[in-house]
């Protein structure tokens, strides 16, 4: 159990019931126990008029994603499941 340490005296709060106590600085404990009222969800809608973004947009890839054929061939080959007929058939077709 995380328990606060008194900021002036340094005395640790002792929980009842014999629970193991882990001392934590009082300010940090208060932040964890009573988080400020701020949302961690993204804002909906756009930016207000006249406000510009200060971070660049993420770059888009030049082509669409294509998995590596070599990785597709070699990954099942290293597993015991490749001996199963259905997976062996796929593995042999790709080769």
mmCIF file of N, CA and C in Angstrom:
data_model
loop_
_atom_site.group_PDB
_atom_site.id
_atom_site.type_symbol
_atom_site.label_atom_id
_atom_site.label_comp_id
_atom_site.label_asym_id
_atom_site.label_seq_id
_atom_site.Cartn_x
_atom_site.Cartn_y
_atom_site.Cartn_z
ATOM 1 N N UNK A 1 0.847 -1.163 0.000
ATOM 2 C CA UNK A 1 0.000 0.000 0.000
ATOM 3 C C UNK A 1 0.900 1.236 0.000
ATOM 4 N N UNK A 2 0.643 2.173 -0.888
ATOM 5 C CA UNK A 2 1.389 3.428 -0.913
ATOM 6 C C UNK A 2 0.819 4.350 0.152
ATOM 7 N N UNK A 3 1.678 4.837 1.040
ATOM 8 C CA UNK A 3 1.219 5.701 2.132
ATOM 9 C C UNK A 3 2.022 6.993 2.124
ATOM 10 N N UNK A 4 1.368 8.117 2.516
ATOM 11 C CA UNK A 4 2.092 9.389 2.519
ATOM 12 C C UNK A 4 3.010 9.533 3.724
ATOM 13 N N UNK A 5 4.090 10.284 3.515
ATOM 14 C CA UNK A 5 4.997 10.658 4.594
ATOM 15 C C UNK A 5 4.718 12.116 4.913
ATOM 16 N N UNK A 6 4.553 12.442 6.205
ATOM 17 C CA UNK A 6 4.230 13.806 6.618
ATOM 18 C C UNK A 6 5.339 14.751 6.171
ATOM 19 N N UNK A 7 4.990 15.876 5.490
ATOM 20 C CA UNK A 7 6.016 16.755 4.938
ATOM 21 C C UNK A 7 6.900 17.427 5.991
ATOM 22 N N UNK A 8 6.378 17.730 7.190
ATOM 23 C CA UNK A 8 7.182 18.404 8.213
ATOM 24 C C UNK A 8 7.909 17.409 9.129
ATOM 25 N N UNK A 9 7.205 16.398 9.592
ATOM 26 C CA UNK A 9 7.795 15.489 10.580
ATOM 27 C C UNK A 9 8.510 14.302 9.955
ATOM 28 N N UNK A 10 8.123 13.930 8.735
ATOM 29 C CA UNK A 10 8.717 12.758 8.101
ATOM 30 C C UNK A 10 8.141 11.455 8.594
ATOM 31 N N UNK A 11 7.103 11.544 9.438
ATOM 32 C CA UNK A 11 6.476 10.328 9.970
ATOM 33 C C UNK A 11 5.620 9.681 8.884
ATOM 34 N N UNK A 12 5.721 8.362 8.789
ATOM 35 C CA UNK A 12 4.948 7.615 7.793
ATOM 36 C C UNK A 12 3.600 7.217 8.384
ATOM 37 N N UNK A 13 2.543 7.353 7.595
ATOM 38 C CA UNK A 13 1.220 6.922 8.031
ATOM 39 C C UNK A 13 1.222 5.402 8.126
ATOM 40 N N UNK A 14 0.715 4.872 9.199
ATOM 41 C CA UNK A 14 0.690 3.426 9.421
ATOM 42 C C UNK A 14 -0.714 2.896 9.137
ATOM 43 N N UNK A 15 -0.860 2.045 8.124
ATOM 44 C CA UNK A 15 -2.186 1.473 7.837
ATOM 45 C C UNK A 15 -2.551 0.434 8.879
ATOM 46 N N UNK A 16 -3.856 0.294 9.123
ATOM 47 C CA UNK A 16 -4.320 -0.728 10.066
ATOM 48 C C UNK A 16 -4.456 -2.053 9.325
ATOM 49 N N UNK A 17 -4.466 -3.134 10.041
ATOM 50 C CA UNK A 17 -4.664 -4.440 9.439
ATOM 51 C C UNK A 17 -3.376 -5.121 9.026
ATOM 52 N N UNK A 18 -2.227 -4.522 9.320
ATOM 53 C CA UNK A 18 -0.956 -5.165 9.030
ATOM 54 C C UNK A 18 -0.561 -5.160 7.566
ATOM 55 N N UNK A 19 -1.143 -4.282 6.761
ATOM 56 C CA UNK A 19 -0.769 -4.214 5.346
ATOM 57 C C UNK A 19 0.648 -3.658 5.226
ATOM 58 N N UNK A 20 1.376 -4.128 4.211
ATOM 59 C CA UNK A 20 2.731 -3.644 3.979
ATOM 60 C C UNK A 20 2.657 -2.227 3.417
ATOM 61 N N UNK A 21 3.395 -1.298 4.043
ATOM 62 C CA UNK A 21 3.345 0.107 3.649
ATOM 63 C C UNK A 21 4.603 0.490 2.880
ATOM 64 N N UNK A 22 4.416 1.228 1.788
ATOM 65 C CA UNK A 22 5.522 1.775 1.008
ATOM 66 C C UNK A 22 5.430 3.291 1.118
ATOM 67 N N UNK A 23 6.431 3.937 1.763
ATOM 68 C CA UNK A 23 6.347 5.387 1.954
ATOM 69 C C UNK A 23 6.501 6.139 0.635
ATOM 70 N N UNK A 24 5.752 7.224 0.517
ATOM 71 C CA UNK A 24 5.761 8.048 -0.689
ATOM 72 C C UNK A 24 5.683 9.505 -0.275
ATOM 73 N N UNK A 25 6.427 10.373 -0.941
ATOM 74 C CA UNK A 25 6.384 11.798 -0.640
ATOM 75 C C UNK A 25 4.944 12.291 -0.705
ATOM 76 N N UNK A 26 4.564 13.170 0.237
ATOM 77 C CA UNK A 26 3.162 13.571 0.398
ATOM 78 C C UNK A 26 2.581 14.211 -0.860
ATOM 79 N N UNK A 27 3.349 15.058 -1.545
ATOM 80 C CA UNK A 27 2.843 15.706 -2.758
ATOM 81 C C UNK A 27 2.554 14.712 -3.864
ATOM 82 N N UNK A 28 3.455 13.753 -4.055
ATOM 83 C CA UNK A 28 3.253 12.731 -5.072
ATOM 84 C C UNK A 28 2.079 11.836 -4.704
ATOM 85 N N UNK A 29 1.979 11.480 -3.429
ATOM 86 C CA UNK A 29 0.866 10.654 -2.977
ATOM 87 C C UNK A 29 -0.463 11.369 -3.232
ATOM 88 N N UNK A 30 -0.530 12.671 -2.937
ATOM 89 C CA UNK A 30 -1.762 13.437 -3.159
ATOM 90 C C UNK A 30 -2.117 13.486 -4.643
ATOM 91 N N UNK A 31 -1.101 13.609 -5.508
ATOM 92 C CA UNK A 31 -1.348 13.628 -6.954
ATOM 93 C C UNK A 31 -1.941 12.302 -7.420
ATOM 94 N N UNK A 32 -1.433 11.194 -6.867
ATOM 95 C CA UNK A 32 -1.963 9.872 -7.244
ATOM 96 C C UNK A 32 -3.338 9.618 -6.638
ATOM 97 N N UNK A 33 -3.526 10.038 -5.381
ATOM 98 C CA UNK A 33 -4.797 9.773 -4.696
ATOM 99 C C UNK A 33 -5.923 10.685 -5.186
ATOM 100 N N UNK A 34 -5.590 11.928 -5.492
ATOM 101 C CA UNK A 34 -6.597 12.901 -5.922
ATOM 102 C C UNK A 34 -6.109 13.600 -7.184
ATOM 103 N N UNK A 35 -6.206 12.935 -8.338
ATOM 104 C CA UNK A 35 -5.685 13.539 -9.573
ATOM 105 C C UNK A 35 -6.449 14.801 -9.934
ATOM 106 N N UNK A 36 -5.766 15.748 -10.569
ATOM 107 C CA UNK A 36 -6.454 16.970 -11.000
ATOM 108 C C UNK A 36 -7.505 16.638 -12.055
ATOM 109 N N UNK A 37 -8.487 17.493 -12.143
ATOM 110 C CA UNK A 37 -9.584 17.259 -13.083
ATOM 111 C C UNK A 37 -9.177 17.704 -14.484
ATOM 112 N N UNK A 38 -8.477 16.833 -15.172
ATOM 113 C CA UNK A 38 -8.137 17.117 -16.567
ATOM 114 C C UNK A 38 -8.403 15.853 -17.366
ATOM 115 N N UNK A 39 -8.881 16.044 -18.530
ATOM 116 C CA UNK A 39 -9.233 14.899 -19.353
ATOM 117 C C UNK A 39 -8.013 14.419 -20.129
ATOM 118 N N UNK A 40 -7.927 13.130 -20.300
ATOM 119 C CA UNK A 40 -6.855 12.568 -21.098
ATOM 120 C C UNK A 40 -7.390 12.132 -22.470
ATOM 121 N N UNK A 41 -8.603 12.508 -22.764
ATOM 122 C CA UNK A 41 -9.205 12.182 -24.042
ATOM 123 C C UNK A 41 -8.882 13.280 -25.051
ATOM 124 N N UNK A 42 -8.747 12.933 -26.296
ATOM 125 C CA UNK A 42 -8.479 13.969 -27.295
ATOM 126 C C UNK A 42 -9.677 14.898 -27.461
ATOM 127 N N UNK A 43 -9.382 16.132 -27.757
ATOM 128 C CA UNK A 43 -10.449 17.101 -27.985
ATOM 129 C C UNK A 43 -11.131 16.807 -29.316
ATOM 130 N N UNK A 44 -12.422 17.024 -29.368
ATOM 131 C CA UNK A 44 -13.154 16.796 -30.611
ATOM 132 C C UNK A 44 -13.258 18.106 -31.373
ATOM 133 N N UNK A 45 -13.414 17.995 -32.678
ATOM 134 C CA UNK A 45 -13.538 19.193 -33.491
ATOM 135 C C UNK A 45 -12.179 19.737 -33.872
ATOM 136 N N UNK A 46 -12.176 20.846 -34.547
ATOM 137 C CA UNK A 46 -10.936 21.460 -35.000
ATOM 138 C C UNK A 46 -10.447 22.528 -34.048
ATOM 139 N N UNK A 47 -9.386 23.183 -34.450
ATOM 140 C CA UNK A 47 -8.852 24.289 -33.656
ATOM 141 C C UNK A 47 -9.708 25.528 -33.875
ATOM 142 N N UNK A 48 -9.767 26.407 -32.886
ATOM 143 C CA UNK A 48 -10.527 27.644 -33.069
ATOM 144 C C UNK A 48 -9.955 28.479 -34.207
ATOM 145 N N UNK A 49 -10.761 29.350 -34.752
ATOM 146 C CA UNK A 49 -10.345 30.211 -35.847
ATOM 147 C C UNK A 49 -9.177 31.082 -35.409
ATOM 148 N N UNK A 50 -8.137 31.155 -36.245
ATOM 149 C CA UNK A 50 -6.984 31.983 -35.937
ATOM 150 C C UNK A 50 -5.888 31.252 -35.179
ATOM 151 N N UNK A 51 -6.152 30.042 -34.702
ATOM 152 C CA UNK A 51 -5.137 29.275 -33.981
ATOM 153 C C UNK A 51 -4.467 28.337 -34.966
ATOM 154 N N UNK A 52 -3.156 28.389 -35.002
ATOM 155 C CA UNK A 52 -2.409 27.527 -35.906
ATOM 156 C C UNK A 52 -1.714 26.425 -35.121
ATOM 157 N N UNK A 53 -1.536 25.301 -35.781
ATOM 158 C CA UNK A 53 -0.821 24.191 -35.145
ATOM 159 C C UNK A 53 0.650 24.543 -35.014
ATOM 160 N N UNK A 54 1.274 24.122 -33.919
ATOM 161 C CA UNK A 54 2.704 24.358 -33.780
ATOM 162 C C UNK A 54 3.516 23.083 -33.979
ATOM 163 N N UNK A 55 2.842 21.996 -34.277
ATOM 164 C CA UNK A 55 3.554 20.750 -34.569
ATOM 165 C C UNK A 55 3.191 20.309 -35.980
ATOM 166 N N UNK A 56 4.133 19.763 -36.702
ATOM 167 C CA UNK A 56 3.823 19.354 -38.080
ATOM 168 C C UNK A 56 2.953 18.113 -38.106
ATOM 169 N N UNK A 57 2.190 17.977 -39.163
ATOM 170 C CA UNK A 57 1.391 16.780 -39.328
ATOM 171 C C UNK A 57 2.309 15.596 -39.584
ATOM 172 N N UNK A 58 1.874 14.416 -39.195
ATOM 173 C CA UNK A 58 2.706 13.239 -39.410
ATOM 174 C C UNK A 58 2.778 12.934 -40.903
ATOM 175 N N UNK A 59 3.949 12.504 -41.376
ATOM 176 C CA UNK A 59 4.086 12.212 -42.800
ATOM 177 C C UNK A 59 3.339 10.941 -43.176
ATOM 178 N N UNK A 60 2.803 10.924 -44.369
ATOM 179 C CA UNK A 60 2.115 9.741 -44.870
ATOM 180 C C UNK A 60 3.119 8.883 -45.632
ATOM 181 N N UNK A 61 2.987 7.572 -45.537
ATOM 182 C CA UNK A 61 3.930 6.720 -46.269
ATOM 183 C C UNK A 61 3.731 6.875 -47.772
ATOM 184 N N UNK A 62 4.806 6.706 -48.551
ATOM 185 C CA UNK A 62 4.687 6.877 -50.002
ATOM 186 C C UNK A 62 3.864 5.774 -50.665
ATOM 187 N N UNK A 63 3.836 4.591 -50.069
ATOM 188 C CA UNK A 63 3.055 3.483 -50.619
ATOM 189 C C UNK A 63 2.267 2.840 -49.497
ATOM 190 N N UNK A 64 1.290 2.020 -49.864
ATOM 191 C CA UNK A 64 0.522 1.339 -48.834
ATOM 192 C C UNK A 64 1.350 0.214 -48.219
ATOM 193 N N UNK A 65 0.997 -0.196 -47.026
ATOM 194 C CA UNK A 65 1.758 -1.208 -46.299
ATOM 195 C C UNK A 65 1.685 -2.555 -46.994
ATOM 196 N N UNK A 66 2.843 -3.187 -47.140
ATOM 197 C CA UNK A 66 2.915 -4.540 -47.680
ATOM 198 C C UNK A 66 3.793 -5.351 -46.752
ATOM 199 N N UNK A 67 3.297 -6.467 -46.247
ATOM 200 C CA UNK A 67 4.119 -7.278 -45.354
ATOM 201 C C UNK A 67 5.294 -7.896 -46.102
ATOM 202 N N UNK A 68 6.327 -8.204 -45.384
ATOM 203 C CA UNK A 68 7.522 -8.791 -45.973
ATOM 204 C C UNK A 68 7.244 -10.249 -46.342
ATOM 205 N N UNK A 69 7.425 -10.583 -47.606
ATOM 206 C CA UNK A 69 7.222 -11.960 -48.042
ATOM 207 C C UNK A 69 8.232 -12.901 -47.418
ATOM 208 N N UNK A 70 9.460 -12.426 -47.240
ATOM 209 C CA UNK A 70 10.494 -13.259 -46.634
ATOM 210 C C UNK A 70 10.151 -13.592 -45.182
ATOM 211 N N UNK A 71 9.675 -12.608 -44.436
ATOM 212 C CA UNK A 71 9.273 -12.862 -43.051
ATOM 213 C C UNK A 71 8.084 -13.811 -43.014
ATOM 214 N N UNK A 72 7.168 -13.666 -43.967
ATOM 215 C CA UNK A 72 6.003 -14.550 -44.022
ATOM 216 C C UNK A 72 6.419 -15.999 -44.294
ATOM 217 N N UNK A 73 7.424 -16.188 -45.103
ATOM 218 C CA UNK A 73 7.889 -17.550 -45.416
ATOM 219 C C UNK A 73 8.690 -18.160 -44.273
ATOM 220 N N UNK A 74 9.548 -17.381 -43.661
ATOM 221 C CA UNK A 74 10.460 -17.929 -42.661
ATOM 222 C C UNK A 74 9.833 -18.093 -41.274
ATOM 223 N N UNK A 75 8.829 -17.300 -40.925
ATOM 224 C CA UNK A 75 8.236 -17.404 -39.597
ATOM 225 C C UNK A 75 7.539 -18.744 -39.382
ATOM 226 N N UNK A 76 6.652 -19.208 -40.260
ATOM 227 C CA UNK A 76 6.027 -20.517 -40.021
ATOM 228 C C UNK A 76 7.038 -21.665 -40.115
ATOM 229 N N UNK A 77 8.093 -21.499 -40.897
ATOM 230 C CA UNK A 77 9.067 -22.570 -41.073
ATOM 231 C C UNK A 77 9.780 -22.904 -39.769
ATOM 232 N N UNK A 78 9.821 -21.954 -38.833
ATOM 233 C CA UNK A 78 10.520 -22.173 -37.567
ATOM 234 C C UNK A 78 9.598 -22.700 -36.477
ATOM 235 N N UNK A 79 8.327 -22.917 -36.766
ATOM 236 C CA UNK A 79 7.391 -23.383 -35.743
ATOM 237 C C UNK A 79 6.979 -24.828 -36.012
ATOM 238 N N UNK A 80 6.687 -25.582 -34.957
ATOM 239 C CA UNK A 80 6.231 -26.959 -35.146
ATOM 240 C C UNK A 80 4.882 -27.042 -35.861
ATOM 241 N N UNK A 81 4.100 -25.968 -35.814
ATOM 242 C CA UNK A 81 2.768 -25.991 -36.431
ATOM 243 C C UNK A 81 2.835 -26.097 -37.948
ATOM 244 N N UNK A 82 4.004 -25.848 -38.555
ATOM 245 C CA UNK A 82 4.110 -25.929 -40.008
ATOM 246 C C UNK A 82 3.914 -27.369 -40.495
ATOM 247 N N UNK A 83 3.995 -28.311 -39.582
ATOM 248 C CA UNK A 83 3.760 -29.704 -39.962
ATOM 249 C C UNK A 83 2.275 -30.003 -40.152
ATOM 250 N N UNK A 84 1.420 -29.115 -39.672
ATOM 251 C CA UNK A 84 -0.017 -29.292 -39.889
ATOM 252 C C UNK A 84 -0.291 -29.167 -41.387
ATOM 253 N N UNK A 85 -1.147 -30.021 -41.948
ATOM 254 C CA UNK A 85 -1.364 -30.018 -43.404
ATOM 255 C C UNK A 85 -1.835 -28.679 -43.968
ATOM 256 N N UNK A 86 -2.736 -28.004 -43.293
ATOM 257 C CA UNK A 86 -3.277 -26.763 -43.836
ATOM 258 C C UNK A 86 -2.205 -25.677 -43.884
ATOM 259 N N UNK A 87 -1.343 -25.591 -42.838
ATOM 260 C CA UNK A 87 -0.303 -24.573 -42.822
ATOM 261 C C UNK A 87 0.844 -24.950 -43.766
ATOM 262 N N UNK A 88 1.136 -26.230 -43.863
ATOM 263 C CA UNK A 88 2.182 -26.684 -44.779
ATOM 264 C C UNK A 88 1.814 -26.369 -46.224
ATOM 265 N N UNK A 89 0.513 -26.507 -46.535
ATOM 266 C CA UNK A 89 0.035 -26.212 -47.886
ATOM 267 C C UNK A 89 0.244 -24.730 -48.230
ATOM 268 N N UNK A 90 -0.097 -23.872 -47.295
ATOM 269 C CA UNK A 90 0.098 -22.428 -47.504
ATOM 270 C C UNK A 90 1.587 -22.112 -47.632
ATOM 271 N N UNK A 91 2.380 -22.702 -46.762
ATOM 272 C CA UNK A 91 3.814 -22.457 -46.782
ATOM 273 C C UNK A 91 4.432 -22.872 -48.109
ATOM 274 N N UNK A 92 4.009 -24.031 -48.612
ATOM 275 C CA UNK A 92 4.558 -24.516 -49.892
ATOM 276 C C UNK A 92 4.082 -23.677 -51.076
ATOM 277 N N UNK A 93 2.847 -23.175 -51.014
ATOM 278 C CA UNK A 93 2.339 -22.332 -52.096
ATOM 279 C C UNK A 93 3.083 -20.999 -52.177
ATOM 280 N N UNK A 94 3.424 -20.455 -51.034
ATOM 281 C CA UNK A 94 4.108 -19.154 -50.991
ATOM 282 C C UNK A 94 5.539 -19.296 -51.476
ATOM 283 N N UNK A 95 6.163 -20.423 -51.183
ATOM 284 C CA UNK A 95 7.553 -20.637 -51.629
ATOM 285 C C UNK A 95 7.583 -20.695 -53.123
#
